[in-house]
């Protein structure tokens, strides 16, 4: 069922610009600042490993001694950085982790997955109330309303459309 307010079409994102990608990565880094560990790496048990280590992605790093910002590629196949001969441990000793550089398509993919996760949770609530409604002898209208409401929430989440 299509949501009546779903947007038709999506404008080209300014995030397609490489400079904008760097600014977005820096913004993500600012957001992550309060969420990261004292080592500045996402997982304190794996220093030198970036967010999403299972994916080959570009990441923003800041050199510890100079503060220079660089973008480097993480190679998921060998779990190392694209800097010749340097693996995760060396990188964690030399750089602070700032954050991933995500393309508009990757951001959309992540948002879609998160929306689906939320919609699934709403659908589970729908099914819980639906089972109660089908077996209830009292307050069946209320329980049915709860079920239908949860179903509508799940549909609304799925039909949010692409991120602006």
PDB file of C-alpha atoms in Angstrom:
ATOM      1  CA  UNK A   1       0.000   0.000   0.000  1.00  0.00           C
ATOM      2  CA  UNK A   2       1.557   3.289  -1.146  1.00  0.00           C
ATOM      3  CA  UNK A   3       1.631   6.107   1.380  1.00  0.00           C
ATOM      4  CA  UNK A   4      -0.253   9.117  -0.084  1.00  0.00           C
ATOM      5  CA  UNK A   5       2.443  11.619   0.906  1.00  0.00           C
ATOM      6  CA  UNK A   6       5.397   9.727  -0.549  1.00  0.00           C
ATOM      7  CA  UNK A   7       7.649  11.994  -2.596  1.00  0.00           C
ATOM      8  CA  UNK A   8       7.952  11.320  -6.293  1.00  0.00           C
ATOM      9  CA  UNK A   9      11.555  11.440  -7.472  1.00  0.00           C
ATOM     10  CA  UNK A  10      14.661  12.511  -5.609  1.00  0.00           C
ATOM     11  CA  UNK A  11      16.828  15.534  -6.344  1.00  0.00           C
ATOM     12  CA  UNK A  12      20.512  15.022  -7.000  1.00  0.00           C
ATOM     13  CA  UNK A  13      22.325  15.168  -3.695  1.00  0.00           C
ATOM     14  CA  UNK A  14      25.071  17.748  -3.053  1.00  0.00           C
ATOM     15  CA  UNK A  15      26.824  14.867  -1.282  1.00  0.00           C
ATOM     16  CA  UNK A  16      27.940  13.679  -4.746  1.00  0.00           C
ATOM     17  CA  UNK A  17      30.616  16.404  -4.650  1.00  0.00           C
ATOM     18  CA  UNK A  18      33.975  15.127  -3.247  1.00  0.00           C
ATOM     19  CA  UNK A  19      34.449  18.277  -1.143  1.00  0.00           C
ATOM     20  CA  UNK A  20      30.956  17.841   0.249  1.00  0.00           C
ATOM     21  CA  UNK A  21      31.772  14.202   1.052  1.00  0.00           C
ATOM     22  CA  UNK A  22      34.737  15.387   3.092  1.00  0.00           C
ATOM     23  CA  UNK A  23      32.523  17.900   4.935  1.00  0.00           C
ATOM     24  CA  UNK A  24      29.938  15.181   5.571  1.00  0.00           C
ATOM     25  CA  UNK A  25      32.661  12.905   6.928  1.00  0.00           C
ATOM     26  CA  UNK A  26      33.832  15.679   9.240  1.00  0.00           C
ATOM     27  CA  UNK A  27      30.243  16.220  10.411  1.00  0.00           C
ATOM     28  CA  UNK A  28      29.927  12.488  11.099  1.00  0.00           C
ATOM     29  CA  UNK A  29      33.191  12.706  13.016  1.00  0.00           C
ATOM     30  CA  UNK A  30      31.792  15.533  15.149  1.00  0.00           C
ATOM     31  CA  UNK A  31      28.688  13.473  15.903  1.00  0.00           C
ATOM     32  CA  UNK A  32      30.784  10.409  16.691  1.00  0.00           C
ATOM     33  CA  UNK A  33      33.125  12.368  18.973  1.00  0.00           C
ATOM     34  CA  UNK A  34      30.907  11.826  21.978  1.00  0.00           C
ATOM     35  CA  UNK A  35      30.323   8.202  21.030  1.00  0.00           C
ATOM     36  CA  UNK A  36      33.868   7.016  20.461  1.00  0.00           C
ATOM     37  CA  UNK A  37      36.262   5.501  22.947  1.00  0.00           C
ATOM     38  CA  UNK A  38      39.322   7.282  24.373  1.00  0.00           C
ATOM     39  CA  UNK A  39      41.389   5.656  21.617  1.00  0.00           C
ATOM     40  CA  UNK A  40      39.081   7.316  19.052  1.00  0.00           C
ATOM     41  CA  UNK A  41      38.576   3.996  17.310  1.00  0.00           C
ATOM     42  CA  UNK A  42      34.997   2.641  17.208  1.00  0.00           C
ATOM     43  CA  UNK A  43      35.836  -0.631  18.952  1.00  0.00           C
ATOM     44  CA  UNK A  44      38.377  -0.298  21.793  1.00  0.00           C
ATOM     45  CA  UNK A  45      39.147  -4.000  21.512  1.00  0.00           C
ATOM     46  CA  UNK A  46      40.190  -3.562  17.864  1.00  0.00           C
ATOM     47  CA  UNK A  47      42.269  -0.378  17.609  1.00  0.00           C
ATOM     48  CA  UNK A  48      43.038   0.539  14.020  1.00  0.00           C
ATOM     49  CA  UNK A  49      39.837  -1.038  12.711  1.00  0.00           C
ATOM     50  CA  UNK A  50      37.298   1.459  11.337  1.00  0.00           C
ATOM     51  CA  UNK A  51      33.523   1.467  11.471  1.00  0.00           C
ATOM     52  CA  UNK A  52      32.162  -1.199   9.125  1.00  0.00           C
ATOM     53  CA  UNK A  53      35.439  -3.187   8.915  1.00  0.00           C
ATOM     54  CA  UNK A  54      33.636  -5.771   6.784  1.00  0.00           C
ATOM     55  CA  UNK A  55      33.270  -3.188   3.976  1.00  0.00           C
ATOM     56  CA  UNK A  56      35.913  -1.604   1.773  1.00  0.00           C
ATOM     57  CA  UNK A  57      35.345   2.125   2.386  1.00  0.00           C
ATOM     58  CA  UNK A  58      37.154   5.437   2.581  1.00  0.00           C
ATOM     59  CA  UNK A  59      37.620   6.857   6.081  1.00  0.00           C
ATOM     60  CA  UNK A  60      38.806  10.169   7.493  1.00  0.00           C
ATOM     61  CA  UNK A  61      41.869   9.926   9.732  1.00  0.00           C
ATOM     62  CA  UNK A  62      43.719  12.662  11.621  1.00  0.00           C
ATOM     63  CA  UNK A  63      47.457  12.384  12.106  1.00  0.00           C
ATOM     64  CA  UNK A  64      48.245  12.483  15.830  1.00  0.00           C
ATOM     65  CA  UNK A  65      51.424  14.569  15.609  1.00  0.00           C
ATOM     66  CA  UNK A  66      50.343  17.185  13.036  1.00  0.00           C
ATOM     67  CA  UNK A  67      46.543  17.140  13.036  1.00  0.00           C
ATOM     68  CA  UNK A  68      46.591  16.657   9.261  1.00  0.00           C
ATOM     69  CA  UNK A  69      43.326  15.244   7.935  1.00  0.00           C
ATOM     70  CA  UNK A  70      43.656  12.473   5.361  1.00  0.00           C
ATOM     71  CA  UNK A  71      41.253  10.129   3.630  1.00  0.00           C
ATOM     72  CA  UNK A  72      42.393   6.525   3.336  1.00  0.00           C
ATOM     73  CA  UNK A  73      40.821   3.365   2.032  1.00  0.00           C
ATOM     74  CA  UNK A  74      40.207   0.399   4.334  1.00  0.00           C
ATOM     75  CA  UNK A  75      40.624  -2.931   2.521  1.00  0.00           C
ATOM     76  CA  UNK A  76      38.141  -5.387   3.992  1.00  0.00           C
ATOM     77  CA  UNK A  77      39.592  -8.402   2.174  1.00  0.00           C
ATOM     78  CA  UNK A  78      42.888  -8.270   4.075  1.00  0.00           C
ATOM     79  CA  UNK A  79      41.828  -6.048   6.968  1.00  0.00           C
ATOM     80  CA  UNK A  80      44.425  -3.379   6.292  1.00  0.00           C
ATOM     81  CA  UNK A  81      44.700   0.225   5.163  1.00  0.00           C
ATOM     82  CA  UNK A  82      45.811   1.277   1.692  1.00  0.00           C
ATOM     83  CA  UNK A  83      49.028   2.709   3.133  1.00  0.00           C
ATOM     84  CA  UNK A  84      51.777   0.373   1.924  1.00  0.00           C
ATOM     85  CA  UNK A  85      52.729  -2.190   4.551  1.00  0.00           C
ATOM     86  CA  UNK A  86      50.659  -0.636   7.336  1.00  0.00           C
ATOM     87  CA  UNK A  87      48.070  -2.610   9.200  1.00  0.00           C
ATOM     88  CA  UNK A  88      45.479  -1.682  11.812  1.00  0.00           C
ATOM     89  CA  UNK A  89      47.808  -1.563  14.846  1.00  0.00           C
ATOM     90  CA  UNK A  90      50.246   0.867  13.202  1.00  0.00           C
ATOM     91  CA  UNK A  91      47.380   3.039  12.048  1.00  0.00           C
ATOM     92  CA  UNK A  92      45.909   3.230  15.558  1.00  0.00           C
ATOM     93  CA  UNK A  93      49.277   4.393  16.898  1.00  0.00           C
ATOM     94  CA  UNK A  94      49.697   7.050  14.193  1.00  0.00           C
ATOM     95  CA  UNK A  95      46.169   8.357  13.529  1.00  0.00           C
ATOM     96  CA  UNK A  96      42.968   9.303  15.291  1.00  0.00           C
ATOM     97  CA  UNK A  97      39.860   7.895  13.673  1.00  0.00           C
ATOM     98  CA  UNK A  98      37.407  10.571  12.511  1.00  0.00           C
ATOM     99  CA  UNK A  99      34.763   8.587  10.615  1.00  0.00           C
ATOM    100  CA  UNK A 100      33.679   6.880   7.399  1.00  0.00           C
ATOM    101  CA  UNK A 101      33.191   8.673   4.085  1.00  0.00           C
ATOM    102  CA  UNK A 102      29.858   7.433   2.814  1.00  0.00           C
ATOM    103  CA  UNK A 103      28.431   7.960  -0.642  1.00  0.00           C
ATOM    104  CA  UNK A 104      24.808   9.021  -1.074  1.00  0.00           C
ATOM    105  CA  UNK A 105      23.994   5.462  -2.182  1.00  0.00           C
ATOM    106  CA  UNK A 106      25.603   4.010   0.967  1.00  0.00           C
ATOM    107  CA  UNK A 107      23.724   6.465   3.176  1.00  0.00           C
ATOM    108  CA  UNK A 108      20.471   5.554   1.419  1.00  0.00           C
ATOM    109  CA  UNK A 109      21.250   1.848   1.881  1.00  0.00           C
ATOM    110  CA  UNK A 110      21.876   2.348   5.599  1.00  0.00           C
ATOM    111  CA  UNK A 111      18.706   4.424   6.029  1.00  0.00           C
ATOM    112  CA  UNK A 112      16.678   1.812   4.160  1.00  0.00           C
ATOM    113  CA  UNK A 113      18.035  -0.956   6.385  1.00  0.00           C
ATOM    114  CA  UNK A 114      17.289   1.073   9.528  1.00  0.00           C
ATOM    115  CA  UNK A 115      13.777   1.870   8.319  1.00  0.00           C
ATOM    116  CA  UNK A 116      13.174  -1.810   7.635  1.00  0.00           C
ATOM    117  CA  UNK A 117      14.422  -2.692  11.117  1.00  0.00           C
ATOM    118  CA  UNK A 118      11.990  -0.168  12.640  1.00  0.00           C
ATOM    119  CA  UNK A 119       9.129  -1.321  10.404  1.00  0.00           C
ATOM    120  CA  UNK A 120       9.800  -4.923  11.413  1.00  0.00           C
ATOM    121  CA  UNK A 121       9.569  -3.939  15.080  1.00  0.00           C
ATOM    122  CA  UNK A 122       6.236  -2.197  14.431  1.00  0.00           C
ATOM    123  CA  UNK A 123       5.008  -5.223  12.480  1.00  0.00           C
ATOM    124  CA  UNK A 124       5.875  -7.477  15.440  1.00  0.00           C
ATOM    125  CA  UNK A 125       3.708  -5.244  17.647  1.00  0.00           C
ATOM    126  CA  UNK A 126       0.953  -5.501  15.026  1.00  0.00           C
ATOM    127  CA  UNK A 127       1.147  -9.303  15.073  1.00  0.00           C
ATOM    128  CA  UNK A 128       1.146  -9.396  18.888  1.00  0.00           C
ATOM    129  CA  UNK A 129      -2.073  -7.370  19.035  1.00  0.00           C
ATOM    130  CA  UNK A 130      -3.560  -9.243  16.095  1.00  0.00           C
ATOM    131  CA  UNK A 131      -3.146 -12.539  18.002  1.00  0.00           C
ATOM    132  CA  UNK A 132      -4.728 -10.968  21.092  1.00  0.00           C
ATOM    133  CA  UNK A 133      -7.563  -9.523  19.009  1.00  0.00           C
ATOM    134  CA  UNK A 134      -8.326 -12.861  17.370  1.00  0.00           C
ATOM    135  CA  UNK A 135      -8.540 -14.646  20.732  1.00  0.00           C
ATOM    136  CA  UNK A 136      -9.982 -11.825  22.849  1.00  0.00           C
ATOM    137  CA  UNK A 137     -13.458 -11.867  24.237  1.00  0.00           C
ATOM    138  CA  UNK A 138     -13.217  -8.434  25.841  1.00  0.00           C
ATOM    139  CA  UNK A 139     -12.038  -5.110  24.473  1.00  0.00           C
ATOM    140  CA  UNK A 140     -11.616  -6.609  20.996  1.00  0.00           C
ATOM    141  CA  UNK A 141     -12.143  -3.242  19.277  1.00  0.00           C
ATOM    142  CA  UNK A 142      -9.356  -1.625  21.306  1.00  0.00           C
ATOM    143  CA  UNK A 143      -6.944  -4.467  20.600  1.00  0.00           C
ATOM    144  CA  UNK A 144      -7.884  -4.432  16.900  1.00  0.00           C
ATOM    145  CA  UNK A 145      -7.188  -0.701  16.853  1.00  0.00           C
ATOM    146  CA  UNK A 146      -3.767  -1.291  18.391  1.00  0.00           C
ATOM    147  CA  UNK A 147      -2.985  -3.896  15.743  1.00  0.00           C
ATOM    148  CA  UNK A 148      -4.112  -1.687  12.863  1.00  0.00           C
ATOM    149  CA  UNK A 149      -2.206   1.264  14.291  1.00  0.00           C
ATOM    150  CA  UNK A 150       1.029  -0.722  14.506  1.00  0.00           C
ATOM    151  CA  UNK A 151       0.503  -1.948  10.929  1.00  0.00           C
ATOM    152  CA  UNK A 152       0.035   1.629   9.712  1.00  0.00           C
ATOM    153  CA  UNK A 153       3.190   2.718  11.545  1.00  0.00           C
ATOM    154  CA  UNK A 154       5.181  -0.070   9.855  1.00  0.00           C
ATOM    155  CA  UNK A 155       3.831   0.973   6.431  1.00  0.00           C
ATOM    156  CA  UNK A 156       4.571   4.648   7.106  1.00  0.00           C
ATOM    157  CA  UNK A 157       8.166   3.825   8.062  1.00  0.00           C
ATOM    158  CA  UNK A 158       8.687   1.751   4.919  1.00  0.00           C
ATOM    159  CA  UNK A 159       7.205   4.491   2.727  1.00  0.00           C
ATOM    160  CA  UNK A 160       9.257   7.390   4.015  1.00  0.00           C
ATOM    161  CA  UNK A 161      11.153   7.482   0.721  1.00  0.00           C
ATOM    162  CA  UNK A 162      14.705   8.521   0.049  1.00  0.00           C
ATOM    163  CA  UNK A 163      16.426  10.835   2.483  1.00  0.00           C
ATOM    164  CA  UNK A 164      16.367  14.521   1.471  1.00  0.00           C
TER     165      UNK A 164
END
